[in-house]
Amino acid sequence: MSMHQPKQTARLAGFLYLALAITGAFGIMYIPGRIMVPLDVAATVKNIVDHQLAFRLSIASHMVSQIFFIFLGLALYRLFRDVDAKNSRLMIALILVAVVIALLNTLNQVAALHLALGQAVVFDRNQLDAMTMFFLNLGNDGTAIAQIFWGLWLFPFGLIAIRSGLMQKWIGYLLIVACLSYVANSTAHFLMPGYAQLATRVAAIAGTAAQISAILWLLIKGVNEIKTEAPPPTRKS
């Protein structure tokens, strides 16, 4: 490819990455941030009913973000496959696993919505409320599982950034730190819940710093040009 084509691909990847960040943040953060009220089932269910459209939009936004994620992976694979085919394949494989888990996990929010609206008529209101919270909590667990792969794909991405010369090495190191912080956050969620809030804060800081850096670099700079030495002229006999 000419240098013009990689720069176009990089900027496309940056746009897709930005779209993923925006739609994903709304889809993932809206539900726990605006809907769920800790230790208050009735208030949580009321929030779902009162803000039904926003709840539906958050589900849709999360699904759209996964579509952006797939196309981001394809754009990055096209960009990096010639310089590091092994890590490029690993990166897109981890992305696809993350997408499958995240899409399946949205069913928990859909189930919670149906239950909150009383669409399972064989149960009384208290049972519906309890089941609504069950599926919301199950959705949080599903997000923690998906986050493992949201972190892991950043590791080969970071290695490519460090080794290829197409991006600044410090961005690659930030991506690897973000990978480790996401995995640690998921581990704390299941094994050390007392440290879950701290792990979430660390992951949020590391992930934001790394991924905003990568997005801005791809959008503004594109990729570095790799200069290769011209082959020596052949001698005529």
mmCIF file of C-alpha atoms in Angstrom:
data_model
loop_
_atom_site.group_PDB
_atom_site.id
_atom_site.type_symbol
_atom_site.label_atom_id
_atom_site.label_comp_id
_atom_site.label_asym_id
_atom_site.label_seq_id
_atom_site.Cartn_x
_atom_site.Cartn_y
_atom_site.Cartn_z
ATOM 1 C CA MET A 1 0.000 0.000 0.000
ATOM 2 C CA SER A 2 1.106 3.564 -0.580
ATOM 3 C CA MET A 3 1.527 5.799 2.476
ATOM 4 C CA HIS A 4 -1.662 7.667 1.547
ATOM 5 C CA GLN A 5 -3.781 4.522 1.961
ATOM 6 C CA PRO A 6 -2.561 3.623 5.471
ATOM 7 C CA LYS A 7 -3.235 7.179 6.642
ATOM 8 C CA GLN A 8 -6.791 6.962 5.302
ATOM 9 C CA THR A 9 -7.265 3.575 6.973
ATOM 10 C CA ALA A 10 -5.852 4.918 10.242
ATOM 11 C CA ARG A 11 -8.239 7.870 10.232
ATOM 12 C CA LEU A 12 -11.160 5.567 9.457
ATOM 13 C CA ALA A 13 -10.077 3.429 12.419
ATOM 14 C CA GLY A 14 -9.889 6.560 14.579
ATOM 15 C CA PHE A 15 -13.420 7.572 13.589
ATOM 16 C CA LEU A 16 -14.762 4.074 14.311
ATOM 17 C CA TYR A 17 -12.891 4.023 17.635
ATOM 18 C CA LEU A 18 -14.438 7.371 18.607
ATOM 19 C CA ALA A 19 -17.915 6.165 17.618
ATOM 20 C CA LEU A 20 -17.359 2.997 19.667
ATOM 21 C CA ALA A 21 -16.288 5.042 22.694
ATOM 22 C CA ILE A 22 -19.330 7.335 22.548
ATOM 23 C CA THR A 23 -21.999 4.702 21.928
ATOM 24 C CA GLY A 24 -20.374 2.197 24.275
ATOM 25 C CA ALA A 25 -20.080 4.697 27.126
ATOM 26 C CA PHE A 26 -23.761 5.600 26.893
ATOM 27 C CA GLY A 27 -24.872 1.989 26.597
ATOM 28 C CA ILE A 28 -22.760 0.689 29.469
ATOM 29 C CA MET A 29 -22.689 3.624 31.874
ATOM 30 C CA TYR A 30 -26.280 4.850 31.610
ATOM 31 C CA ILE A 31 -27.938 1.827 33.197
ATOM 32 C CA PRO A 32 -25.892 1.606 36.411
ATOM 33 C CA GLY A 33 -25.380 5.364 36.617
ATOM 34 C CA ARG A 34 -28.938 6.586 36.101
ATOM 35 C CA ILE A 35 -31.233 3.609 36.559
ATOM 36 C CA MET A 36 -29.939 1.332 39.289
ATOM 37 C CA VAL A 37 -30.382 2.462 42.892
ATOM 38 C CA PRO A 38 -28.276 0.306 45.242
ATOM 39 C CA LEU A 39 -30.326 -1.642 47.794
ATOM 40 C CA ASP A 40 -33.594 -0.126 46.538
ATOM 41 C CA VAL A 41 -35.402 -2.488 44.207
ATOM 42 C CA ALA A 42 -38.606 -0.443 43.976
ATOM 43 C CA ALA A 43 -36.749 2.765 43.029
ATOM 44 C CA THR A 44 -34.719 0.945 40.381
ATOM 45 C CA VAL A 45 -37.809 -0.585 38.777
ATOM 46 C CA LYS A 46 -39.574 2.792 38.888
ATOM 47 C CA ASN A 47 -36.629 4.381 37.108
ATOM 48 C CA ILE A 48 -36.850 1.792 34.328
ATOM 49 C CA VAL A 49 -40.577 2.390 33.901
ATOM 50 C CA ASP A 50 -40.297 6.189 34.099
ATOM 51 C CA HIS A 51 -37.317 6.342 31.737
ATOM 52 C CA GLN A 52 -38.274 3.504 29.447
ATOM 53 C CA LEU A 53 -37.189 5.261 26.248
ATOM 54 C CA ALA A 54 -33.749 6.114 27.654
ATOM 55 C CA PHE A 55 -33.373 2.540 28.880
ATOM 56 C CA ARG A 56 -34.213 1.216 25.423
ATOM 57 C CA LEU A 57 -31.819 3.690 23.816
ATOM 58 C CA SER A 58 -29.014 2.564 26.111
ATOM 59 C CA ILE A 59 -29.561 -1.045 25.019
ATOM 60 C CA ALA A 60 -29.628 -0.033 21.354
ATOM 61 C CA SER A 61 -26.537 2.153 21.807
ATOM 62 C CA HIS A 62 -24.639 -0.742 23.337
ATOM 63 C CA MET A 63 -25.532 -3.005 20.402
ATOM 64 C CA VAL A 64 -24.545 -0.329 17.865
ATOM 65 C CA SER A 65 -21.225 0.086 19.677
ATOM 66 C CA GLN A 66 -20.452 -3.576 19.064
ATOM 67 C CA ILE A 67 -21.016 -3.105 15.347
ATOM 68 C CA PHE A 68 -18.515 -0.243 15.424
ATOM 69 C CA PHE A 69 -16.165 -2.541 17.360
ATOM 70 C CA ILE A 70 -16.220 -5.157 14.591
ATOM 71 C CA PHE A 71 -15.463 -2.602 11.881
ATOM 72 C CA LEU A 72 -12.765 -1.022 14.056
ATOM 73 C CA GLY A 73 -11.106 -4.429 14.340
ATOM 74 C CA LEU A 74 -11.254 -4.908 10.577
ATOM 75 C CA ALA A 75 -9.763 -1.454 9.948
ATOM 76 C CA LEU A 76 -6.926 -2.041 12.414
ATOM 77 C CA TYR A 77 -6.280 -5.485 10.962
ATOM 78 C CA ARG A 78 -5.988 -3.992 7.492
ATOM 79 C CA LEU A 79 -3.654 -1.335 8.865
ATOM 80 C CA PHE A 80 -1.327 -3.644 10.801
ATOM 81 C CA ARG A 81 -1.449 -7.034 9.054
ATOM 82 C CA ASP A 82 1.593 -6.354 6.872
ATOM 83 C CA VAL A 83 3.790 -5.326 9.807
ATOM 84 C CA ASP A 84 2.633 -7.826 12.460
ATOM 85 C CA ALA A 85 0.288 -10.476 11.097
ATOM 86 C CA LYS A 86 0.367 -12.679 14.221
ATOM 87 C CA ASN A 87 -0.696 -9.986 16.679
ATOM 88 C CA SER A 88 -3.171 -8.544 14.170
ATOM 89 C CA ARG A 89 -4.950 -11.902 13.956
ATOM 90 C CA LEU A 90 -4.910 -12.272 17.745
ATOM 91 C CA MET A 91 -6.302 -8.760 18.150
ATOM 92 C CA ILE A 92 -9.285 -9.304 15.878
ATOM 93 C CA ALA A 93 -10.000 -12.744 17.376
ATOM 94 C CA LEU A 94 -10.220 -11.211 20.866
ATOM 95 C CA ILE A 95 -12.440 -8.422 19.539
ATOM 96 C CA LEU A 96 -14.882 -10.941 18.056
ATOM 97 C CA VAL A 97 -15.070 -12.879 21.344
ATOM 98 C CA ALA A 98 -15.754 -9.613 23.208
ATOM 99 C CA VAL A 99 -18.497 -8.665 20.742
ATOM 100 C CA VAL A 100 -20.282 -12.016 21.087
ATOM 101 C CA ILE A 101 -20.251 -11.832 24.895
ATOM 102 C CA ALA A 102 -21.404 -8.199 24.933
ATOM 103 C CA LEU A 103 -24.272 -8.796 22.491
ATOM 104 C CA LEU A 104 -25.509 -11.838 24.379
ATOM 105 C CA ASN A 105 -25.296 -9.866 27.612
ATOM 106 C CA THR A 106 -27.776 -7.276 26.310
ATOM 107 C CA LEU A 107 -30.463 -9.957 26.683
ATOM 108 C CA ASN A 108 -30.231 -9.446 30.444
ATOM 109 C CA GLN A 109 -31.222 -5.774 30.047
ATOM 110 C CA VAL A 110 -34.024 -6.740 27.645
ATOM 111 C CA ALA A 111 -35.339 -9.278 30.158
ATOM 112 C CA ALA A 112 -35.139 -6.702 32.957
ATOM 113 C CA LEU A 113 -37.139 -4.240 30.848
ATOM 114 C CA HIS A 114 -39.905 -6.771 30.130
ATOM 115 C CA LEU A 115 -40.151 -7.719 33.776
ATOM 116 C CA ALA A 116 -40.184 -4.114 34.998
ATOM 117 C CA LEU A 117 -43.059 -3.368 32.624
ATOM 118 C CA GLY A 118 -45.004 -6.320 34.045
ATOM 119 C CA GLN A 119 -45.066 -8.295 30.824
ATOM 120 C CA ALA A 120 -44.655 -11.621 32.669
ATOM 121 C CA VAL A 121 -48.223 -11.682 33.986
ATOM 122 C CA VAL A 122 -47.891 -14.992 35.844
ATOM 123 C CA PHE A 123 -45.825 -13.274 38.584
ATOM 124 C CA ASP A 124 -46.921 -10.737 41.162
ATOM 125 C CA ARG A 125 -45.331 -7.296 41.448
ATOM 126 C CA ASN A 126 -42.835 -8.231 44.151
ATOM 127 C CA GLN A 127 -41.673 -11.230 42.163
ATOM 128 C CA LEU A 128 -41.351 -9.119 39.010
ATOM 129 C CA ASP A 129 -39.287 -6.516 40.849
ATOM 130 C CA ALA A 130 -36.979 -9.148 42.326
ATOM 131 C CA MET A 131 -36.466 -10.775 38.933
ATOM 132 C CA THR A 132 -35.828 -7.387 37.334
ATOM 133 C CA MET A 133 -32.968 -6.782 39.775
ATOM 134 C CA PHE A 134 -31.696 -10.312 39.218
ATOM 135 C CA PHE A 135 -31.301 -9.716 35.481
ATOM 136 C CA LEU A 136 -29.788 -6.264 35.989
ATOM 137 C CA ASN A 137 -27.219 -7.740 38.361
ATOM 138 C CA LEU A 138 -26.611 -10.589 35.932
ATOM 139 C CA GLY A 139 -26.017 -7.972 33.266
ATOM 140 C CA ASN A 140 -23.378 -6.340 35.465
ATOM 141 C CA ASP A 141 -21.657 -9.707 35.816
ATOM 142 C CA GLY A 142 -21.829 -10.182 32.063
ATOM 143 C CA THR A 143 -20.234 -6.785 31.553
ATOM 144 C CA ALA A 144 -17.410 -7.807 33.891
ATOM 145 C CA ILE A 145 -16.832 -10.934 31.777
ATOM 146 C CA ALA A 146 -16.871 -8.931 28.538
ATOM 147 C CA GLN A 147 -14.446 -6.464 30.087
ATOM 148 C CA ILE A 148 -11.817 -9.190 30.259
ATOM 149 C CA PHE A 149 -11.775 -9.263 26.461
ATOM 150 C CA TRP A 150 -12.204 -5.478 26.185
ATOM 151 C CA GLY A 151 -8.882 -5.457 27.982
ATOM 152 C CA LEU A 152 -7.154 -8.404 26.309
ATOM 153 C CA TRP A 153 -7.481 -7.076 22.754
ATOM 154 C CA LEU A 154 -5.522 -3.999 23.820
ATOM 155 C CA PHE A 155 -2.456 -6.169 24.553
ATOM 156 C CA PRO A 156 -1.699 -7.185 20.933
ATOM 157 C CA PHE A 157 -2.746 -3.694 19.825
ATOM 158 C CA GLY A 158 -0.207 -2.244 22.251
ATOM 159 C CA LEU A 159 2.521 -4.630 21.092
ATOM 160 C CA ILE A 160 1.904 -3.657 17.486
ATOM 161 C CA ALA A 161 2.092 0.027 18.389
ATOM 162 C CA ILE A 162 5.403 -0.537 20.207
ATOM 163 C CA ARG A 163 7.082 -2.789 17.652
ATOM 164 C CA SER A 164 5.789 -1.586 14.286
ATOM 165 C CA GLY A 165 6.864 2.050 14.384
ATOM 166 C CA LEU A 166 3.476 3.068 12.951
ATOM 167 C CA MET A 167 2.450 4.691 16.247
ATOM 168 C CA GLN A 168 4.277 6.219 19.187
ATOM 169 C CA LYS A 169 5.635 3.615 21.596
ATOM 170 C CA TRP A 170 4.195 5.392 24.645
ATOM 171 C CA ILE A 171 0.690 4.815 23.270
ATOM 172 C CA GLY A 172 1.464 1.108 23.071
ATOM 173 C CA TYR A 173 2.610 1.049 26.691
ATOM 174 C CA LEU A 174 -0.558 2.884 27.772
ATOM 175 C CA LEU A 175 -2.668 0.315 25.909
ATOM 176 C CA ILE A 176 -0.924 -2.554 27.711
ATOM 177 C CA VAL A 177 -1.444 -0.863 31.090
ATOM 178 C CA ALA A 178 -5.123 -0.412 30.207
ATOM 179 C CA CYS A 179 -5.328 -4.104 29.283
ATOM 180 C CA LEU A 180 -3.961 -5.146 32.660
ATOM 181 C CA SER A 181 -6.226 -2.732 34.531
ATOM 182 C CA TYR A 182 -9.365 -4.022 32.770
ATOM 183 C CA VAL A 183 -8.477 -7.629 33.534
ATOM 184 C CA ALA A 184 -7.691 -6.702 37.153
ATOM 185 C CA ASN A 185 -11.041 -4.931 37.426
ATOM 186 C CA SER A 186 -12.908 -8.018 36.226
ATOM 187 C CA THR A 187 -10.914 -10.193 38.623
ATOM 188 C CA ALA A 188 -11.766 -7.904 41.537
ATOM 189 C CA HIS A 189 -15.448 -7.942 40.568
ATOM 190 C CA PHE A 190 -15.664 -11.700 41.038
ATOM 191 C CA LEU A 191 -12.905 -12.551 43.517
ATOM 192 C CA MET A 192 -12.292 -9.414 45.599
ATOM 193 C CA PRO A 193 -15.520 -7.382 45.651
ATOM 194 C CA GLY A 194 -14.187 -5.250 48.489
ATOM 195 C CA TYR A 195 -11.640 -3.799 46.058
ATOM 196 C CA ALA A 196 -14.033 -3.557 43.108
ATOM 197 C CA GLN A 197 -14.651 0.201 43.360
ATOM 198 C CA LEU A 198 -10.937 0.974 43.532
ATOM 199 C CA ALA A 199 -10.215 -1.366 40.610
ATOM 200 C CA THR A 200 -13.004 0.282 38.596
ATOM 201 C CA ARG A 201 -11.528 3.750 39.167
ATOM 202 C CA VAL A 202 -8.047 2.598 38.162
ATOM 203 C CA ALA A 203 -9.406 0.873 35.045
ATOM 204 C CA ALA A 204 -11.426 3.954 34.102
ATOM 205 C CA ILE A 205 -8.372 6.230 34.368
ATOM 206 C CA ALA A 206 -5.998 3.864 32.570
ATOM 207 C CA GLY A 207 -8.509 2.925 29.887
ATOM 208 C CA THR A 208 -9.533 6.517 29.198
ATOM 209 C CA ALA A 209 -5.935 7.734 28.959
ATOM 210 C CA ALA A 210 -4.858 4.909 26.646
ATOM 211 C CA GLN A 211 -7.826 4.838 24.330
ATOM 212 C CA ILE A 212 -8.258 8.599 23.978
ATOM 213 C CA SER A 213 -4.551 8.786 23.121
ATOM 214 C CA ALA A 214 -4.979 6.085 20.469
ATOM 215 C CA ILE A 215 -8.121 7.693 19.055
ATOM 216 C CA LEU A 216 -6.557 11.148 18.770
ATOM 217 C CA TRP A 217 -3.369 9.764 17.262
ATOM 218 C CA LEU A 218 -5.262 7.798 14.617
ATOM 219 C CA LEU A 219 -7.578 10.716 13.801
ATOM 220 C CA ILE A 220 -4.979 13.491 13.744
ATOM 221 C CA LYS A 221 -1.651 11.893 12.909
ATOM 222 C CA GLY A 222 -2.770 8.748 11.154
ATOM 223 C CA VAL A 223 0.311 6.524 11.193
ATOM 224 C CA ASN A 224 4.027 7.136 11.021
ATOM 225 C CA GLU A 225 5.779 6.553 7.762
ATOM 226 C CA ILE A 226 8.213 3.675 7.957
ATOM 227 C CA LYS A 227 11.254 4.537 5.938
ATOM 228 C CA THR A 228 13.048 1.678 4.305
ATOM 229 C CA GLU A 229 16.456 1.824 2.736
ATOM 230 C CA ALA A 230 16.507 1.654 -1.024
ATOM 231 C CA PRO A 231 18.104 -1.553 -2.378
ATOM 232 C CA PRO A 232 21.651 -1.122 -3.723
ATOM 233 C CA PRO A 233 21.822 -0.672 -7.498
ATOM 234 C CA THR A 234 22.598 -3.772 -9.461
ATOM 235 C CA ARG A 235 25.869 -3.842 -11.314
ATOM 236 C CA LYS A 236 25.712 -4.410 -15.041
ATOM 237 C CA SER A 237 28.092 -6.983 -16.356
#
